[in-house]
Amino acid sequence: MGIAPLDRGDRTYVAGHRGLVGGAVLRHLQAQGFTDLVTRTSGELDLRDPAAVEAFFAEQRPATVVMAAAKVGGILANSTYPADFLSDNLRIQVNVLDAAARYGATKLLFLGSSCIYPKFAPQPIREDSLLTGPLEETNDAYAIAKISGVLQVQALRRQYGLHYISAMPTNLYGPGDNFHPTGSHVLPSLIRRFDEAARTGAPSVTVWGTGTPRREFLHVDDLARACVHLLENYDEPEPINVGVGEDLPIRELAELVAEIVGYQGELVFDSTKPDGTPRKLLDVGKIHALGWKAQVGLRDGLTETYRWYQEQVAAGTVRS
Ligand code: GDP
């Protein structure tokens, strides 16, 4: 029951389908032949509202839930609005997970983030380092909310015998990302900034922090494949990491973006901006053992994402 192919005809709810992750999951499910997909925009259904979420589940009764709805942002947004990141995410998760259990969803995948792990966890980070040390301060509010979600999944399994699971993706990128100049994550921020600099002929581009922190980047289409793979092949209470298994310093990442965008000016590092955690490379041994591996290389993925971004700019539809 826990480890079995999903029925492509079962009703499947993708929470957060307008986001980077939910959008990719929805596209993948469609491509895989799922025929009864349910989505709601935040305007149609405010997931922070318990009564609205309850009514939605009572009516739709999805068999499977992919929980990709969250309030997310980059390092500056997280450190500036911790109260919002904590309470919105707690509300959204509690509402969706409780209602899923109450109205008979037999499978649920909760998506967290690699920032749930301690700031100085041994690298690469194994799943069992959860709750073994203090968190990185710039995103501790978001991390605590996500840790609560992992615990809620475990509690629902224990109390009701449900086959709910949690996956912890590393830093993600790809089409459908948020390119807000200050609120977004490093890759969309840099793509936007280098693209603008290339267009205007600016002599330099500012990169936040010292350029020395190392990060790992997973294309969101790879994550979408992992989500279905895990729903069909993983049924344990412990969260499972989803990553590439390789990382690079932010300086090298910025140089790669500059090259792809065709920007030839200088890079300036603004050390008044936070670096965040020094490194967060995930150990992906567990998911590799289940037969899933990332396929999209960073250069190819970035080239494709930049092409997508340029199309959005041309169409005037950049999300920010
Ligand atoms: P994090 O992985 O949670 O720290 O999230 P981010 O993607 O926001 O930041 C990753 C790293 O990239 C941090 O060390 C940032 O300081 C650095 N960085 C460099 N330039 C930028 C930028 O323009 N925006 C963001 N968000 N981060 C940047």
mmCIF file with all atom_site columns, C-alpha atoms in Angstrom, residues 4 34 41 61 86 108 115 117 150 152 161 198 202 224 258 269 275 314:
data_model
loop_
_atom_site.group_PDB
_atom_site.id
_atom_site.type_symbol
_atom_site.label_atom_id
_atom_site.label_alt_id
_atom_site.label_comp_id
_atom_site.label_asym_id
_atom_site.label_entity_id
_atom_site.label_seq_id
_atom_site.pdbx_PDB_ins_code
_atom_site.Cartn_x
_atom_site.Cartn_y
_atom_site.Cartn_z
_atom_site.occupancy
_atom_site.B_iso_or_equiv
_atom_site.pdbx_formal_charge
_atom_site.auth_seq_id
_atom_site.auth_comp_id
_atom_site.auth_asym_id
_atom_site.auth_atom_id
_atom_site.pdbx_PDB_model_num
ATOM 1  C CA . ALA A 1 4   ? 3.110   1.011  -4.919  1.00 0.00 ? 4   ALA A CA 1
ATOM 2  C CA . PHE A 1 34  ? -2.518  11.786 -14.259 1.00 0.00 ? 34  PHE A CA 1
ATOM 3  C CA . THR A 1 41  ? -4.883  29.595 -6.710  1.00 0.00 ? 41  THR A CA 1
ATOM 4  C CA . ARG A 1 61  ? -11.433 14.477 -1.082  1.00 0.00 ? 61  ARG A CA 1
ATOM 5  C CA . LEU A 1 86  ? 6.846   31.382 10.703  1.00 0.00 ? 86  LEU A CA 1
ATOM 6  C CA . LEU A 1 108 ? 0.835   12.938 0.975   1.00 0.00 ? 108 LEU A CA 1
ATOM 7  C CA . CYS A 1 115 ? 17.611  24.846 5.721   1.00 0.00 ? 115 CYS A CA 1
ATOM 8  C CA . TYR A 1 117 ? 19.370  21.142 9.123   1.00 0.00 ? 117 TYR A CA 1
ATOM 9  C CA . VAL A 1 150 ? 8.174   17.025 9.263   1.00 0.00 ? 150 VAL A CA 1
ATOM 10 C CA . GLN A 1 152 ? 3.386   16.582 11.796  1.00 0.00 ? 152 GLN A CA 1
ATOM 11 C CA . GLY A 1 161 ? -1.065  4.769  10.177  1.00 0.00 ? 161 GLY A CA 1
ATOM 12 C CA . ALA A 1 198 ? 24.214  43.315 -19.966 1.00 0.00 ? 198 ALA A CA 1
ATOM 13 C CA . ALA A 1 202 ? 26.682  48.621 -16.603 1.00 0.00 ? 202 ALA A CA 1
ATOM 14 C CA . ALA A 1 224 ? 9.249   17.012 -9.806  1.00 0.00 ? 224 ALA A CA 1
ATOM 15 C CA . ALA A 1 258 ? 27.671  36.135 -16.173 1.00 0.00 ? 258 ALA A CA 1
ATOM 16 C CA . PHE A 1 269 ? 30.882  41.612 -3.579  1.00 0.00 ? 269 PHE A CA 1
ATOM 17 C CA . ASP A 1 275 ? 26.293  35.135 3.707   1.00 0.00 ? 275 ASP A CA 1
ATOM 18 C CA . ALA A 1 314 ? 9.772   39.979 -23.723 1.00 0.00 ? 314 ALA A CA 1
#
